[in-house]
Coordinates of C-alpha atoms and ligand atoms in Angstrom, one line a residue:
X358 CA 76.1 82.2 74.6
X359 CA 77.6 85.0 76.6
X360 CA 79.8 84.4 79.6
X361 CA 77.2 86.2 81.8
X362 CA 76.6 83.6 84.5
X363 CA 73.0 82.6 84.8
X364 CA 72.4 80.3 87.8
X365 CA 69.6 78.4 86.1
X366 CA 72.0 77.0 83.5
X367 CA 74.1 75.2 86.1
X368 CA 72.6 71.7 86.3
X369 CA 74.0 69.3 89.0
X370 CA 77.3 68.2 87.4
X371 CA 78.7 64.7 88.0
X372 CA 81.6 64.5 90.4
X373 CA 84.4 63.7 88.1
X374 CA 87.4 61.6 89.1
X375 CA 91.1 62.1 88.4
X376 CA 91.0 59.7 85.5
X377 CA 88.8 62.0 83.4
X378 CA 91.8 64.2 82.6
X379 CA 93.9 63.3 79.6
X380 CA 96.9 61.1 80.4
X381 CA 99.1 63.9 78.9
X382 CA 97.3 66.6 81.0
X383 CA 99.9 69.4 81.5
X384 CA 100.5 70.5 85.1
X385 CA 102.4 73.7 85.4
X386 CA 103.1 76.9 87.3
X387 CA 103.0 80.5 86.0
X388 CA 104.9 83.7 86.6
X389 CA 105.6 86.9 84.7
X390 CA 108.7 89.0 84.1
X391 CA 108.0 92.2 85.9
X392 CA 106.5 90.4 88.8
X393 CA 109.5 88.2 89.6
X394 CA 112.7 89.0 87.7
X395 CA 114.0 92.1 89.5
X396 CA 117.4 93.3 88.1
X397 CA 115.4 96.2 86.7
X398 CA 118.5 98.3 86.1
X399 CA 120.8 95.4 85.3
X400 CA 122.1 93.5 82.3
X401 CA 121.2 96.3 79.9
X402 CA 117.5 96.2 80.6
X403 CA 115.5 99.3 79.4
X404 CA 112.7 100.8 81.4
X405 CA 109.1 99.6 81.1
X406 CA 105.9 101.5 81.7
X407 CA 105.7 99.7 85.1
X408 CA 109.1 101.0 86.3
X409 CA 107.8 104.6 85.9
X410 CA 104.2 103.8 87.1
X411 CA 105.6 102.4 90.4
X412 CA 107.4 105.6 91.0
X413 CA 104.2 107.7 90.8
X414 CA 103.2 108.4 94.5
X415 CA 100.1 106.5 95.6
X416 CA 100.0 104.0 92.7
X417 CA 101.4 101.0 94.4
X418 CA 100.8 99.8 98.0
X419 CA 103.7 100.7 100.3
X420 CA 105.5 102.3 97.4
X421 CA 106.6 98.9 96.2
X422 CA 108.3 98.4 92.9
X423 CA 109.6 95.5 90.7
X424 CA 113.2 96.7 91.1
X425 CA 114.2 93.5 93.0
X426 CA 111.0 91.5 93.2
X427 CA 112.0 87.8 93.6
X428 CA 115.4 88.3 92.1
X429 CA 114.6 85.6 89.7
X430 CA 117.1 87.1 87.2
X431 CA 119.9 85.8 89.5
X432 CA 118.1 83.0 91.3
X433 CA 116.4 81.2 88.3
X434 CA 118.4 78.0 88.7
X435 CA 117.1 77.5 92.2
X436 CA 113.6 78.3 91.1
X437 CA 113.8 75.7 88.3
X438 CA 115.0 73.2 90.9
X439 CA 111.9 74.0 93.0
X440 CA 109.7 73.3 89.9
X441 CA 111.5 70.0 89.4
X442 CA 110.8 69.1 93.0
X443 CA 107.1 69.9 92.5
X444 CA 107.1 67.6 89.5
X445 CA 105.5 70.2 87.2
X446 CA 105.7 69.5 83.5
X447 CA 105.6 73.1 82.3
X448 CA 106.6 76.6 83.3
X449 CA 104.8 79.6 81.9
X450 CA 106.8 82.8 82.0
X451 CA 106.9 86.0 80.1
X452 CA 109.7 87.8 78.2
X453 CA 110.5 91.3 79.4
X454 CA 110.4 93.2 76.1
X455 CA 112.6 96.0 77.5
X456 CA 115.1 93.5 78.7
X457 CA 115.8 92.2 75.2
X458 CA 115.0 95.4 73.3
X459 CA 115.8 98.3 75.7
X460 CA 114.4 100.9 73.4
X461 CA 111.5 98.6 72.4
X462 CA 112.9 98.3 68.9
X463 CA 116.2 98.4 67.1
X464 CA 119.3 97.0 68.7
X465 CA 118.8 93.9 70.8
X466 CA 120.4 93.6 74.2
X467 CA 122.5 90.4 74.0
X468 CA 122.7 90.1 77.8
X469 CA 118.9 90.1 78.1
X470 CA 118.6 87.4 75.4
X471 CA 121.3 85.3 77.1
X472 CA 119.2 85.3 80.3
X473 CA 116.3 83.7 78.6
X474 CA 118.6 81.3 76.7
X475 CA 120.0 80.1 80.1
X476 CA 116.5 79.9 81.6
X477 CA 115.2 77.8 78.7
X478 CA 118.2 75.5 78.8
X479 CA 117.9 75.1 82.6
X480 CA 114.2 74.2 82.2
X481 CA 114.8 71.7 79.4
X482 CA 117.6 70.1 81.5
X483 CA 115.1 69.7 84.3
X484 CA 112.5 68.1 81.9
X485 CA 110.2 71.1 82.2
X486 CA 108.5 72.4 79.0
X487 CA 109.0 76.2 78.6
X488 CA 105.8 78.1 77.7
X489 CA 106.6 81.6 76.7
X490 CA 104.3 84.6 76.8
X491 CA 105.6 87.5 74.7
X492 CA 103.8 90.3 76.7
X493 CA 102.7 90.4 80.3
X494 CA 102.1 94.2 80.6
X495 CA 105.7 95.5 80.7
X496 CA 105.7 97.7 77.5
X497 CA 109.0 99.4 76.9
X498 CA 108.7 103.0 78.2
X499 CA 110.3 104.3 75.0
X500 CA 107.4 102.9 73.0
X501 CA 104.9 104.4 75.3
X502 CA 106.5 107.7 74.7
X503 CA 105.9 107.0 71.0
X504 CA 102.2 106.5 71.6
X505 CA 102.2 103.0 73.0
X506 CA 99.2 100.8 72.1
X507 CA 97.2 103.9 71.0
X508 CA 99.7 104.1 68.1
X509 CA 99.1 101.5 65.3
X510 CA 102.9 101.3 64.7
X511 CA 103.1 99.4 68.1
X512 CA 101.6 96.4 66.4
X513 CA 104.6 96.2 64.0
X514 CA 107.0 96.9 66.9
X515 CA 105.4 93.9 68.7
X516 CA 105.8 91.7 65.6
X517 CA 109.5 92.6 65.6
X518 CA 109.8 91.7 69.3
X519 CA 108.1 88.3 68.4
X520 CA 110.6 87.8 65.6
X521 CA 113.6 88.4 67.8
X522 CA 112.2 85.9 70.5
X523 CA 111.3 83.3 67.9
X524 CA 114.6 83.6 66.1
X525 CA 116.6 83.2 69.3
X526 CA 114.5 80.7 71.4
X527 CA 112.3 79.0 68.7
X528 CA 114.7 76.1 68.2
X529 CA 113.9 75.0 71.8
X530 CA 110.6 76.7 72.7
X531 CA 107.5 75.6 70.8
X532 CA 104.7 76.9 73.1
X533 CA 104.1 80.6 72.6
X534 CA 101.3 82.9 73.8
X535 CA 101.2 86.4 72.3
X536 CA 99.5 88.4 75.1
X537 CA 98.5 88.0 78.8
X538 CA 95.0 89.3 79.5
X539 CA 94.7 92.0 77.0
X540 CA 91.2 93.0 78.3
X541 CA 92.7 93.6 81.7
X542 CA 95.6 95.8 80.8
X543 CA 93.6 97.8 78.3
X544 CA 90.6 98.4 80.6
X545 CA 92.8 99.1 83.6
X546 CA 95.2 101.2 81.6
X547 CA 92.9 103.2 79.3
X548 CA 89.6 103.3 81.3
X549 CA 90.0 102.7 85.0
X550 CA 93.4 104.4 85.6
X551 CA 94.6 101.5 87.7
X552 CA 97.5 100.5 85.3
X553 CA 99.8 102.5 83.1
X554 CA 99.4 104.7 81.1
X555 CA 96.5 105.4 83.4
X556 CA 94.3 107.4 81.0
X557 CA 90.5 107.5 80.6
X558 CA 90.0 108.2 77.0
X559 CA 87.6 106.4 74.6
X560 CA 89.6 106.9 71.4
X561 CA 92.9 105.7 73.0
X562 CA 91.1 102.8 74.7
X563 CA 89.4 101.5 71.6
X564 CA 92.5 102.1 69.5
X565 CA 94.6 100.2 72.0
X566 CA 92.2 97.3 71.9
X567 CA 92.4 97.2 68.1
X568 CA 96.2 97.6 67.9
X569 CA 96.7 94.8 70.5
X570 CA 94.5 92.6 68.4
X571 CA 96.4 93.5 65.3
X572 CA 99.7 92.9 67.1
X573 CA 98.4 89.4 68.1
X574 CA 97.7 88.4 64.5
X575 CA 101.0 89.8 63.2
X576 CA 102.9 87.9 65.9
X577 CA 101.1 84.7 65.1
X578 CA 102.2 84.9 61.5
X579 CA 105.8 85.6 62.6
X580 CA 105.9 82.7 65.1
X581 CA 104.5 80.4 62.4
X582 CA 107.2 81.5 60.0
X583 CA 110.1 81.2 62.5
X584 CA 109.2 78.3 64.8
X585 CA 109.1 74.8 63.4
X586 CA 106.3 72.9 65.3
X587 CA 105.0 76.0 67.0
X588 CA 102.0 75.5 69.3
X589 CA 100.4 79.0 69.5
X590 CA 97.8 80.7 71.6
X591 CA 96.8 83.7 73.5
X592 CA 96.0 84.1 77.2
X593 CA 92.6 85.7 78.1
X594 CA 91.2 86.4 81.6
X595 CA 87.7 84.9 81.3
X596 CA 85.2 85.3 84.1
X597 CA 81.4 85.6 84.2
X598 CA 80.4 89.2 84.0
X599 CA 77.5 89.5 86.4
X600 CA 75.0 92.2 87.2
X601 CA 75.3 93.2 90.9
X602 CA 71.7 94.3 90.8
X603 CA 68.6 92.8 89.1
X604 CA 67.3 95.7 87.0
X605 CA 67.4 95.5 83.2
X606 CA 69.9 98.4 83.3
X607 CA 72.2 96.3 85.6
X608 CA 71.9 93.3 83.2
X609 CA 72.7 95.5 80.2
X610 CA 75.7 96.8 82.1
X611 CA 76.9 93.2 82.7
X612 CA 76.6 92.5 79.0
X613 CA 78.8 95.5 78.2
X614 CA 81.4 94.3 80.8
X615 CA 81.2 90.9 79.2
X616 CA 82.0 92.4 75.8
X617 CA 85.1 94.4 77.1
X618 CA 86.3 91.7 79.6
X619 CA 85.6 88.4 77.8
X620 CA 85.1 89.1 74.1
X621 CA 86.8 92.2 72.8
X622 CA 89.9 90.2 72.1
X623 CA 88.9 86.5 72.0
X624 CA 86.1 87.1 69.5
X625 CA 88.1 88.9 66.8
X626 CA 91.1 86.7 67.4
X627 CA 89.2 83.4 67.3
X628 CA 86.0 84.3 65.5
X629 CA 87.1 87.2 63.3
X630 CA 84.4 89.7 64.5
X631 CA 84.1 92.2 67.3
X632 CA 81.1 91.9 69.6
X633 CA 78.1 93.8 68.0
X634 CA 77.8 96.0 71.1
X635 CA 81.3 97.5 70.6
X636 CA 81.9 97.0 66.9
X637 CA 81.0 100.6 66.0
X638 CA 83.5 101.9 68.7
X639 CA 86.3 100.0 66.9
X640 CA 85.6 101.5 63.5
X641 CA 87.9 104.5 63.8
X642 CA 90.9 102.3 64.3
X643 CA 89.9 99.3 62.2
X644 CA 91.0 99.4 58.6
X645 CA 90.0 97.2 55.7
X646 CA 91.5 93.8 56.0
X647 CA 92.4 94.2 59.7
X648 CA 90.0 91.6 60.9
X649 CA 91.6 89.1 58.6
X650 CA 95.1 90.1 59.9
X651 CA 93.8 89.5 63.5
X652 CA 91.9 86.3 62.9
X653 CA 94.9 84.0 62.4
X654 CA 94.6 80.3 63.3
X655 CA 95.8 79.5 66.8
X656 CA 96.3 76.0 68.4
X657 CA 94.9 76.6 71.9
X658 CA 93.1 79.1 74.1
X659 CA 94.8 80.0 77.4
X660 CA 92.2 80.9 80.1
X661 CA 93.1 82.8 83.3
X662 CA 90.4 82.6 85.9
X663 CA 89.9 83.7 89.5
X664 CA 86.4 84.9 90.2
X665 CA 83.3 86.5 88.6
X666 CA 83.4 90.2 87.8
X667 CA 80.5 92.5 88.5
X668 CA 78.9 95.5 86.8
X669 CA 76.2 98.0 87.7
X670 CA 74.3 100.5 85.6
X671 CA 75.9 103.9 85.3
X672 CA 74.3 106.3 82.7
X673 CA 77.4 108.5 82.9
X674 CA 79.8 105.7 81.9
X675 CA 81.2 105.9 78.4
X676 CA 81.7 102.2 78.6
X677 CA 78.1 101.4 79.4
X678 CA 78.8 100.0 82.8
X679 CA 80.5 100.8 86.1
X680 CA 82.8 98.3 87.8
X681 CA 81.3 96.8 90.9
X682 CA 82.4 94.6 93.8
X683 CA 80.8 91.2 94.3
X684 CA 77.7 91.1 96.5
X685 CA 78.3 91.4 100.2
X686 CA 77.3 87.8 100.9
X687 CA 79.7 86.3 98.4
X688 CA 82.1 83.7 99.7
X689 CA 85.6 85.3 99.5
X690 CA 89.3 84.5 99.6
X691 CA 91.5 86.1 102.2
X692 CA 92.1 89.1 99.9
X693 CA 88.4 89.5 99.2
X694 CA 88.1 87.8 95.8
X695 CA 84.9 85.8 95.4
X696 CA 85.3 82.0 95.5
X697 CA 82.9 80.4 93.0
X698 CA 84.2 77.2 91.4
X699 CA 80.9 76.7 89.6
X700 CA 81.6 79.9 87.7
X701 CA 85.0 78.5 86.6
X702 CA 83.4 75.3 85.4
X703 CA 80.8 77.3 83.4
X704 CA 83.5 79.5 81.9
X705 CA 85.4 76.4 80.6
X706 CA 82.2 74.9 79.2
X707 CA 81.1 78.2 77.6
X708 CA 84.6 78.9 76.1
X709 CA 84.8 75.4 74.7
X710 CA 81.4 75.8 73.1
X711 CA 82.2 79.3 71.8
X712 CA 85.7 78.9 70.4
X713 CA 86.0 75.2 69.9
X714 CA 89.7 75.1 70.8
X715 CA 91.8 73.0 73.3
X716 CA 91.9 75.0 76.5
X717 CA 94.8 75.4 79.0
X718 CA 94.1 77.0 82.3
X719 CA 97.1 79.3 82.3
X720 CA 96.4 81.0 85.6
X721 CA 94.3 80.1 88.6
X722 CA 95.2 80.6 92.3
X723 CA 94.4 82.3 95.5
X724 CA 95.9 85.4 97.1
X725 CA 96.4 85.8 100.8
X726 CA 98.0 88.2 103.3
X727 CA 99.6 85.3 105.1
X728 CA 102.3 85.1 107.8
X729 CA 105.0 82.5 108.1
X730 CA 106.2 80.8 111.2
X731 CA 109.8 81.3 112.5
X732 CA 111.1 78.7 110.0
X733 CA 109.3 80.5 107.1
X734 CA 106.7 77.7 106.8
X735 CA 103.2 78.6 105.8
X736 CA 100.3 76.2 106.4
X737 CA 98.1 77.7 103.7
X738 CA 95.1 75.4 104.0
X739 CA 92.7 78.0 102.5
X740 CA 94.8 78.0 99.3
X741 CA 94.7 74.2 99.2
X742 CA 90.9 74.3 99.6
X743 CA 90.7 76.8 96.7
X744 CA 93.0 74.9 94.4
X745 CA 91.2 71.6 95.2
X746 CA 87.8 73.1 94.5
X747 CA 88.8 74.7 91.3
X748 CA 90.7 71.7 89.9
X749 CA 87.6 69.7 90.8
X750 CA 85.5 72.2 88.8
X751 CA 87.9 71.7 85.9
X752 CA 87.4 68.0 86.1
X753 CA 83.6 68.5 86.1
X754 CA 84.0 70.6 82.9
X755 CA 86.1 67.8 81.4
X756 CA 83.5 65.2 82.4
X757 CA 80.9 67.3 80.5
X758 CA 83.1 67.4 77.4
X759 CA 85.3 70.5 77.7
X760 CA 88.6 69.9 76.0
X761 CA 90.8 71.2 78.9
X762 CA 94.4 70.0 78.5
X763 CA 96.3 71.6 81.3
X764 CA 96.4 73.7 84.5
X765 CA 99.0 76.2 85.6
X766 CA 98.9 77.5 89.2
X767 CA 99.3 81.2 89.7
X768 CA 101.9 81.4 91.0
X769 CA 105.1 79.5 91.7
X770 CA 106.4 82.3 93.9
X771 CA 104.9 85.1 96.0
X772 CA 105.6 88.1 93.8
X773 CA 104.8 91.7 92.9
X774 CA 101.1 91.9 92.7
X775 CA 100.7 95.1 90.7
X776 CA 98.8 97.7 92.6
X777 CA 98.9 95.6 95.8
X778 CA 102.7 95.4 95.6
X779 CA 104.0 92.6 97.9
X780 CA 101.1 92.8 100.3
X781 CA 99.2 90.0 98.5
X782 CA 100.8 86.7 98.2
X783 CA 99.8 84.2 95.5
X784 CA 102.7 81.8 95.6
X785 CA 102.7 78.1 96.5
X786 CA 106.3 78.9 97.5
X787 CA 106.8 81.7 100.1
X788 CA 109.4 84.3 99.3
X789 CA 111.1 86.1 102.2
X790 CA 111.8 89.4 100.4
X791 CA 114.4 90.4 103.0
X792 CA 116.6 87.3 102.3
X793 CA 115.0 86.0 99.1
X794 CA 114.7 82.6 100.8
X795 CA 112.2 80.3 99.2
X796 CA 110.1 78.0 101.4
X797 CA 107.5 75.7 99.8
X798 CA 104.1 76.2 101.5
X799 CA 101.7 73.4 102.4
X800 CA 100.0 74.1 99.0
X801 CA 103.2 73.3 97.2
X802 CA 103.3 69.9 98.8
X803 CA 99.6 69.4 98.1
X804 CA 100.1 70.4 94.4
X805 CA 103.1 68.0 94.0
X806 CA 101.0 65.2 95.5
X807 CA 98.1 66.1 93.2
X808 CA 100.3 66.0 90.1
X809 CA 101.9 62.7 91.2
X810 CA 98.4 61.1 91.8
X811 CA 97.3 62.1 88.3
X812 CA 100.4 60.7 86.8
X813 CA 100.1 57.5 88.7
X814 CA 96.5 57.0 87.4
X815 CA 97.5 58.1 83.9
X816 CA 100.3 55.5 83.7
X817 CA 98.5 52.7 85.6
Ligands
GCO2198 C1 96.4 88.8 86.3 C2 97.8 88.6 86.0 C3 98.7 88.2 87.1 C4 98.2 88.5 88.5 C5 97.4 87.4 89.1 C6 96.8 87.7 90.4 O1 95.6 87.9 86.1 O2 96.1 89.8 86.9 O3 98.0 87.7 84.9 O4 99.9 89.0 86.8 O5 99.3 88.7 89.4 O6 96.3 87.1 88.2 O7 96.1 88.9 90.3

């Protein structure tokens, strides 16, 4: 079954109740290194591809960069205290590869490793489980200059990065994800030009897809070797790929988007095969034995989900589709993303059927261009409505048998939202970027209450 959303397969689902979730359901918050750490030129950190991309005129709204971001590098103790107040059980964050390996490989940067050491110890002291993602898009610039993901050697460099992290943090960190949303950073970086390296080249795009998959498999083997009791996964953005029109060409375009968006990584990593529609395009980069190196056993599937994605037919497209906006009548969030919790429920059910692994929702949340009052308070009721509807949809999926074991809100803090810079805010905690003051929004209080209510039922 593909993830193309077909309305007729959405029967009336029962309204689940809180007690359908497992007693040990994991409630968390998510962030990523480039989006919150700041200290971009501090503590021995090397440059990432995003440091340079942000400096290319016109790439980022308002010319924003991650140079300071939320200054989490200096303020992490206060942020951990915020998480403790929320009552979250887990914190998903990513390791800045250029912070621990400034040249991407070779000599480690001890100051960078010490930052993550302190962060992990602070989390454990607060009773919060660290979930570490090894790659959330900030490739060391030095490796990009050596070909980046279009170079097969990058898979080995990533495995060495994984080995350093595992050897230094693996005594305390057991939950590891290899990549965050590989379909997004490869499509946006090698086809659409929206992310670095901002090329549109078929050979580089398909080589990058394959080398990231290879890197995933190699890193899984390293983590298994170095981390006793490791619980490993990968984080995929999974969203129904829908045709914006109703022609057979539009539906064919949606199926191609489904391949590149939902299946080009999840299928080889968890099923050992590329989707038929793109397998021939991977042949130039794929060597004998590669699919076995990629298809390594993982313990869970991380799903990031926001809203359906849309395609339209475009005979000139090398991909077999053109990216399209949602239909004009779609219900939308304040930043224009479609709101469709039924789609989320169907994605969870489809992924459970297709991959047969425990699922953790590793990102879900709503962006807004929201203003605070004089005290910094934000009464973000639209975000509460979004989170409530999507957690309800998660419960419906569980009621129908989906093995969903956790939910992480994106995001703990307002942060650097890639091309949108700081203009879009996804945090349940507001950040005043001028003062770096943190102010929990109404949604933070709602989320804390939701977690407490579940825990009360689970222990009743
Ligand atoms: C993604 C990334 C996050 C984004 C968030 C809001 O899914 O694009 O994992 O870094 O900031 O999803 O777009």
